[in-house]
Amino acid sequence: MAYSEKAKLHYATELKGIKEAGTFKEERFIESPQAANIKVEFPAGSPPKEVLNFCANNYLGLSSHPEVVSAAHDGLKERGYGMSSVRFICGTQDIHRELEEKLTKFLGTEDTILFPSCMDANAGVFDVVLDKEDAMIADRLVHASIVDGMRLCKAQLFNYKHSNMDHLEEKLKETQDCRFRMVITDGVFSMDGDIAKLKEICDLADKYDAMVLVDDSHATGFMGKTGRGTHEHCGVLGRIDVITTTMGKALGGASGGCVSGRKEIVDLCRQRARPYLFSNTVPPVIVAAASKVLDIISKTTDRRDKLEENTVFFREKMTAAGFDIREGVHPIVPIMLYNAKLAQDMARDLYNEGIYVIGFSFPVVPKGQARIRVQISAGHDREHIERAISAFTKIGEKYKILGMKKNEIIEMYGL
Ligand SMILES: *Cc1c(COP(=O)(O)O)cnc(C)c1O
């Protein structure tokens, strides 16, 4: 038998190691559409329980919005289920072109190319635009999909300390002799919800003649006055050469991603980006629904405004309740607990109170920085947020951490 006892034992031991390290990921089964209110079967086999979801990337509350679902139905009816092709053979419909045009307009770029996911966009783009004689200068905390994309590219890799502009400048000086340089960053970093210093980055890029790529997956649709993303938030619309982003978060949350930016770069991606050339086209049903999402958010800023209000309300009340939260403006709100077990225990207790949140610890975040990451949505009503705050307060009292500073929590619970 090809699957030997030796191989089997090896994999089983790996799995056991993951469990012993406390990093085994247990999936919870949701028995309802994705929304603020969901029905969850957890632990597996137990009867479903109604909880409020505070850990989805459903920032605009559009994942199960009736108009979006209806547009998906229409797409299915009018353009079918699958295209059975990649884009360049016979997988491009009029609605693909239309969605790419809407994304270009929304993001304020020159052109856009769809990918099956943002992971694929990042896997494809670097290898297309950079080569051996070029340099990639990336923030140390960029998303895993960027790390993978850069691995697939022959350009030299440099890292700068997270959001450290002096260090970035050092790297820009160091790479003066390269043909092209590209500064690479997430628009919003997913564990802290902090925003890249795009104004400074663009200024440095101008000074040292480098391109800028921003992965705006945690921002597209709601950051900035009209929701265009971190480039709008930071006042650098039109200055980002390449934006990669996802439709799997705020933009309906199904799937799909894109590379949007300079026309020649997008054109070249159509010719050479491997995940675009060799993976199936985004299905019509997704394209139709995402297109509706762009119509909705282009017409009114109501949803991103509500998200902002919800976020401000939650951040203020949680701070007043005595929680140690990472400051910021993003709907990702990290409740800092430092100790991994404390984060896990509190998340479990909150779940029993009807609030679905997840504790994050090493290796997802640095050692000694365990936390519960809350994500606010425009789909939350004020009453949902108030319930979350009161559940947090109750559980915070139970663990006696309210009003405590970092050192005090660590003193009490260790690291
Ligand atoms: C979620 C995320 C991705 C992956 O997006 P998919 O479309 O789900 O592949 C890529 N980059 C960042 C920064 C993300 O947060």
PDB file of N, CA and C in Angstrom, residues 347-405:
ATOM      1  N   ALA A 347     -13.371  33.735  25.778  1.00  0.00           N
ATOM      2  CA  ALA A 347     -14.128  33.543  24.531  1.00  0.00           C
ATOM      3  C   ALA A 347     -15.186  32.452  24.723  1.00  0.00           C
ATOM      4  N   ARG A 348     -14.815  31.404  25.433  1.00  0.00           N
ATOM      5  CA  ARG A 348     -15.763  30.321  25.689  1.00  0.00           C
ATOM      6  C   ARG A 348     -16.929  30.816  26.556  1.00  0.00           C
ATOM      7  N   ASP A 349     -16.613  31.558  27.612  1.00  0.00           N
ATOM      8  CA  ASP A 349     -17.670  32.086  28.480  1.00  0.00           C
ATOM      9  C   ASP A 349     -18.576  33.061  27.730  1.00  0.00           C
ATOM     10  N   LEU A 350     -17.971  33.853  26.867  1.00  0.00           N
ATOM     11  CA  LEU A 350     -18.771  34.799  26.079  1.00  0.00           C
ATOM     12  C   LEU A 350     -19.710  34.049  25.143  1.00  0.00           C
ATOM     13  N   TYR A 351     -19.204  32.954  24.615  1.00  0.00           N
ATOM     14  CA  TYR A 351     -20.051  32.137  23.743  1.00  0.00           C
ATOM     15  C   TYR A 351     -21.264  31.633  24.525  1.00  0.00           C
ATOM     16  N   ASN A 352     -21.022  31.203  25.741  1.00  0.00           N
ATOM     17  CA  ASN A 352     -22.142  30.739  26.580  1.00  0.00           C
ATOM     18  C   ASN A 352     -23.116  31.865  26.892  1.00  0.00           C
ATOM     19  N   GLU A 353     -22.624  33.094  26.828  1.00  0.00           N
ATOM     20  CA  GLU A 353     -23.498  34.267  27.008  1.00  0.00           C
ATOM     21  C   GLU A 353     -24.150  34.693  25.687  1.00  0.00           C
ATOM     22  N   GLY A 354     -23.878  33.947  24.616  1.00  0.00           N
ATOM     23  CA  GLY A 354     -24.507  34.266  23.332  1.00  0.00           C
ATOM     24  C   GLY A 354     -23.719  35.213  22.452  1.00  0.00           C
ATOM     25  N   ILE A 355     -22.427  35.396  22.768  1.00  0.00           N
ATOM     26  CA  ILE A 355     -21.577  36.266  21.956  1.00  0.00           C
ATOM     27  C   ILE A 355     -20.456  35.425  21.344  1.00  0.00           C
ATOM     28  N   TYR A 356     -20.476  35.313  20.037  1.00  0.00           N
ATOM     29  CA  TYR A 356     -19.509  34.478  19.334  1.00  0.00           C
ATOM     30  C   TYR A 356     -18.276  35.309  18.980  1.00  0.00           C
ATOM     31  N   VAL A 357     -17.204  35.073  19.718  1.00  0.00           N
ATOM     32  CA  VAL A 357     -15.913  35.709  19.436  1.00  0.00           C
ATOM     33  C   VAL A 357     -14.826  34.649  19.590  1.00  0.00           C
ATOM     34  N   ILE A 358     -13.649  34.958  19.090  1.00  0.00           N
ATOM     35  CA  ILE A 358     -12.566  33.973  19.104  1.00  0.00           C
ATOM     36  C   ILE A 358     -11.345  34.564  19.820  1.00  0.00           C
ATOM     37  N   GLY A 359     -10.707  33.719  20.609  1.00  0.00           N
ATOM     38  CA  GLY A 359      -9.454  34.129  21.235  1.00  0.00           C
ATOM     39  C   GLY A 359      -8.305  33.821  20.292  1.00  0.00           C
ATOM     40  N   PHE A 360      -7.388  34.759  20.144  1.00  0.00           N
ATOM     41  CA  PHE A 360      -6.213  34.551  19.288  1.00  0.00           C
ATOM     42  C   PHE A 360      -4.957  34.542  20.146  1.00  0.00           C
ATOM     43  N   SER A 361      -4.098  33.579  19.877  1.00  0.00           N
ATOM     44  CA  SER A 361      -2.832  33.565  20.594  1.00  0.00           C
ATOM     45  C   SER A 361      -1.729  33.109  19.647  1.00  0.00           C
ATOM     46  N   PHE A 362      -0.518  32.993  20.177  1.00  0.00           N
ATOM     47  CA  PHE A 362       0.616  32.553  19.374  1.00  0.00           C
ATOM     48  C   PHE A 362       0.280  31.222  18.697  1.00  0.00           C
ATOM     49  N   PRO A 363       0.587  30.974  17.431  1.00  0.00           N
ATOM     50  CA  PRO A 363       1.434  31.795  16.553  1.00  0.00           C
ATOM     51  C   PRO A 363       0.678  32.810  15.678  1.00  0.00           C
ATOM     52  N   VAL A 364      -0.635  32.936  15.890  1.00  0.00           N
ATOM     53  CA  VAL A 364      -1.394  33.889  15.058  1.00  0.00           C
ATOM     54  C   VAL A 364      -1.015  35.324  15.416  1.00  0.00           C
ATOM     55  N   VAL A 365      -0.759  35.566  16.714  1.00  0.00           N
ATOM     56  CA  VAL A 365      -0.256  36.864  17.165  1.00  0.00           C
ATOM     57  C   VAL A 365       1.052  36.594  17.919  1.00  0.00           C
ATOM     58  N   PRO A 366       1.886  37.624  18.136  1.00  0.00           N
ATOM     59  CA  PRO A 366       3.147  37.371  18.840  1.00  0.00           C
ATOM     60  C   PRO A 366       2.912  36.791  20.248  1.00  0.00           C
ATOM     61  N   LYS A 367       3.908  36.074  20.751  1.00  0.00           N
ATOM     62  CA  LYS A 367       3.839  35.505  22.106  1.00  0.00           C
ATOM     63  C   LYS A 367       3.537  36.604  23.116  1.00  0.00           C
ATOM     64  N   GLY A 368       2.652  36.294  24.080  1.00  0.00           N
ATOM     65  CA  GLY A 368       2.358  37.261  25.126  1.00  0.00           C
ATOM     66  C   GLY A 368       1.440  38.381  24.683  1.00  0.00           C
ATOM     67  N   GLN A 369       0.800  38.209  23.517  1.00  0.00           N
ATOM     68  CA  GLN A 369      -0.134  39.243  23.052  1.00  0.00           C
ATOM     69  C   GLN A 369      -1.498  38.654  22.730  1.00  0.00           C
ATOM     70  N   ALA A 370      -1.874  37.622  23.489  1.00  0.00           N
ATOM     71  CA  ALA A 370      -3.169  36.981  23.257  1.00  0.00           C
ATOM     72  C   ALA A 370      -4.294  37.989  23.441  1.00  0.00           C
ATOM     73  N   ARG A 371      -5.351  37.753  22.727  1.00  0.00           N
ATOM     74  CA  ARG A 371      -6.448  38.717  22.705  1.00  0.00           C
ATOM     75  C   ARG A 371      -7.731  38.063  22.218  1.00  0.00           C
ATOM     76  N   ILE A 372      -8.833  38.765  22.417  1.00  0.00           N
ATOM     77  CA  ILE A 372     -10.060  38.428  21.704  1.00  0.00           C
ATOM     78  C   ILE A 372     -10.222  39.499  20.638  1.00  0.00           C
ATOM     79  N   ARG A 373     -10.361  39.067  19.401  1.00  0.00           N
ATOM     80  CA  ARG A 373     -10.538  40.040  18.324  1.00  0.00           C
ATOM     81  C   ARG A 373     -12.020  40.156  17.991  1.00  0.00           C
ATOM     82  N   VAL A 374     -12.561  41.329  18.275  1.00  0.00           N
ATOM     83  CA  VAL A 374     -13.966  41.592  17.961  1.00  0.00           C
ATOM     84  C   VAL A 374     -14.026  42.281  16.604  1.00  0.00           C
ATOM     85  N   GLN A 375     -14.994  41.908  15.797  1.00  0.00           N
ATOM     86  CA  GLN A 375     -15.214  42.608  14.532  1.00  0.00           C
ATOM     87  C   GLN A 375     -16.639  43.130  14.476  1.00  0.00           C
ATOM     88  N   ILE A 376     -16.720  44.440  14.328  1.00  0.00           N
ATOM     89  CA  ILE A 376     -18.013  45.116  14.291  1.00  0.00           C
ATOM     90  C   ILE A 376     -18.536  45.130  12.855  1.00  0.00           C
ATOM     91  N   SER A 377     -19.858  45.127  12.735  1.00  0.00           N
ATOM     92  CA  SER A 377     -20.486  45.112  11.415  1.00  0.00           C
ATOM     93  C   SER A 377     -21.605  46.151  11.353  1.00  0.00           C
ATOM     94  N   ALA A 378     -21.875  46.593  10.125  1.00  0.00           N
ATOM     95  CA  ALA A 378     -23.056  47.457   9.924  1.00  0.00           C
ATOM     96  C   ALA A 378     -24.321  46.627  10.087  1.00  0.00           C
ATOM     97  N   GLY A 379     -24.174  45.318  10.059  1.00  0.00           N
ATOM     98  CA  GLY A 379     -25.323  44.433  10.273  1.00  0.00           C
ATOM     99  C   GLY A 379     -25.730  44.346  11.741  1.00  0.00           C
ATOM    100  N   HIS A 380     -24.861  44.838  12.640  1.00  0.00           N
ATOM    101  CA  HIS A 380     -25.219  44.869  14.061  1.00  0.00           C
ATOM    102  C   HIS A 380     -26.136  46.055  14.335  1.00  0.00           C
ATOM    103  N   ASP A 381     -27.186  45.805  15.085  1.00  0.00           N
ATOM    104  CA  ASP A 381     -27.999  46.909  15.580  1.00  0.00           C
ATOM    105  C   ASP A 381     -27.416  47.358  16.913  1.00  0.00           C
ATOM    106  N   ARG A 382     -27.791  48.561  17.334  1.00  0.00           N
ATOM    107  CA  ARG A 382     -27.306  49.090  18.602  1.00  0.00           C
ATOM    108  C   ARG A 382     -27.525  48.084  19.740  1.00  0.00           C
ATOM    109  N   GLU A 383     -28.694  47.451  19.690  1.00  0.00           N
ATOM    110  CA  GLU A 383     -29.036  46.497  20.738  1.00  0.00           C
ATOM    111  C   GLU A 383     -28.056  45.304  20.769  1.00  0.00           C
ATOM    112  N   HIS A 384     -27.607  44.867  19.585  1.00  0.00           N
ATOM    113  CA  HIS A 384     -26.619  43.771  19.530  1.00  0.00           C
ATOM    114  C   HIS A 384     -25.310  44.198  20.204  1.00  0.00           C
ATOM    115  N   ILE A 385     -24.908  45.420  19.891  1.00  0.00           N
ATOM    116  CA  ILE A 385     -23.632  45.904  20.420  1.00  0.00           C
ATOM    117  C   ILE A 385     -23.739  46.039  21.936  1.00  0.00           C
ATOM    118  N   GLU A 386     -24.897  46.539  22.388  1.00  0.00           N
ATOM    119  CA  GLU A 386     -25.081  46.680  23.836  1.00  0.00           C
ATOM    120  C   GLU A 386     -25.051  45.325  24.529  1.00  0.00           C
ATOM    121  N   ARG A 387     -25.641  44.325  23.879  1.00  0.00           N
ATOM    122  CA  ARG A 387     -25.589  42.981  24.475  1.00  0.00           C
ATOM    123  C   ARG A 387     -24.159  42.471  24.559  1.00  0.00           C
ATOM    124  N   ALA A 388     -23.399  42.742  23.532  1.00  0.00           N
ATOM    125  CA  ALA A 388     -21.994  42.304  23.549  1.00  0.00           C
ATOM    126  C   ALA A 388     -21.239  43.001  24.677  1.00  0.00           C
ATOM    127  N   ILE A 389     -21.451  44.300  24.802  1.00  0.00           N
ATOM    128  CA  ILE A 389     -20.736  45.052  25.840  1.00  0.00           C
ATOM    129  C   ILE A 389     -21.118  44.529  27.228  1.00  0.00           C
ATOM    130  N   SER A 390     -22.401  44.249  27.436  1.00  0.00           N
ATOM    131  CA  SER A 390     -22.767  43.791  28.774  1.00  0.00           C
ATOM    132  C   SER A 390     -22.264  42.374  29.045  1.00  0.00           C
ATOM    133  N   ALA A 391     -22.232  41.529  28.010  1.00  0.00           N
ATOM    134  CA  ALA A 391     -21.653  40.191  28.206  1.00  0.00           C
ATOM    135  C   ALA A 391     -20.149  40.300  28.503  1.00  0.00           C
ATOM    136  N   PHE A 392     -19.473  41.145  27.764  1.00  0.00           N
ATOM    137  CA  PHE A 392     -18.043  41.345  28.007  1.00  0.00           C
ATOM    138  C   PHE A 392     -17.809  41.847  29.440  1.00  0.00           C
ATOM    139  N   THR A 393     -18.657  42.790  29.858  1.00  0.00           N
ATOM    140  CA  THR A 393     -18.471  43.355  31.192  1.00  0.00           C
ATOM    141  C   THR A 393     -18.667  42.279  32.259  1.00  0.00           C
ATOM    142  N   LYS A 394     -19.716  41.466  32.084  1.00  0.00           N
ATOM    143  CA  LYS A 394     -19.974  40.383  33.040  1.00  0.00           C
ATOM    144  C   LYS A 394     -18.781  39.420  33.116  1.00  0.00           C
ATOM    145  N   ILE A 395     -18.281  39.017  31.962  1.00  0.00           N
ATOM    146  CA  ILE A 395     -17.170  38.057  31.945  1.00  0.00           C
ATOM    147  C   ILE A 395     -15.864  38.735  32.405  1.00  0.00           C
ATOM    148  N   GLY A 396     -15.710  39.998  32.063  1.00  0.00           N
ATOM    149  CA  GLY A 396     -14.536  40.746  32.520  1.00  0.00           C
ATOM    150  C   GLY A 396     -14.502  40.823  34.038  1.00  0.00           C
ATOM    151  N   GLU A 397     -15.676  41.011  34.649  1.00  0.00           N
ATOM    152  CA  GLU A 397     -15.766  41.037  36.126  1.00  0.00           C
ATOM    153  C   GLU A 397     -15.399  39.678  36.705  1.00  0.00           C
ATOM    154  N   LYS A 398     -15.925  38.623  36.059  1.00  0.00           N
ATOM    155  CA  LYS A 398     -15.637  37.272  36.532  1.00  0.00           C
ATOM    156  C   LYS A 398     -14.125  37.033  36.616  1.00  0.00           C
ATOM    157  N   TYR A 399     -13.403  37.531  35.616  1.00  0.00           N
ATOM    158  CA  TYR A 399     -11.954  37.303  35.595  1.00  0.00           C
ATOM    159  C   TYR A 399     -11.179  38.459  36.240  1.00  0.00           C
ATOM    160  N   LYS A 400     -11.917  39.428  36.779  1.00  0.00           N
ATOM    161  CA  LYS A 400     -11.315  40.539  37.537  1.00  0.00           C
ATOM    162  C   LYS A 400     -10.270  41.334  36.744  1.00  0.00           C
ATOM    163  N   ILE A 401     -10.565  41.560  35.468  1.00  0.00           N
ATOM    164  CA  ILE A 401      -9.575  42.282  34.656  1.00  0.00           C
ATOM    165  C   ILE A 401     -10.014  43.697  34.310  1.00  0.00           C
ATOM    166  N   LEU A 402     -11.235  44.073  34.709  1.00  0.00           N
ATOM    167  CA  LEU A 402     -11.725  45.404  34.334  1.00  0.00           C
ATOM    168  C   LEU A 402     -10.888  46.483  35.016  1.00  0.00           C
ATOM    169  N   GLY A 403     -10.484  47.474  34.234  1.00  0.00           N
ATOM    170  CA  GLY A 403      -9.682  48.566  34.774  1.00  0.00           C
ATOM    171  C   GLY A 403      -8.213  48.218  34.924  1.00  0.00           C
ATOM    172  N   MET A 404      -7.870  46.999  34.596  1.00  0.00           N
ATOM    173  CA  MET A 404      -6.469  46.589  34.761  1.00  0.00           C
ATOM    174  C   MET A 404      -5.620  46.980  33.577  1.00  0.00           C
ATOM    175  N   LYS A 405      -4.401  47.357  33.875  1.00  0.00           N
ATOM    176  CA  LYS A 405      -3.451  47.659  32.815  1.00  0.00           C
ATOM    177  C   LYS A 405      -2.734  46.375  32.427  1.00  0.00           C
TER     178      LYS A 405
END
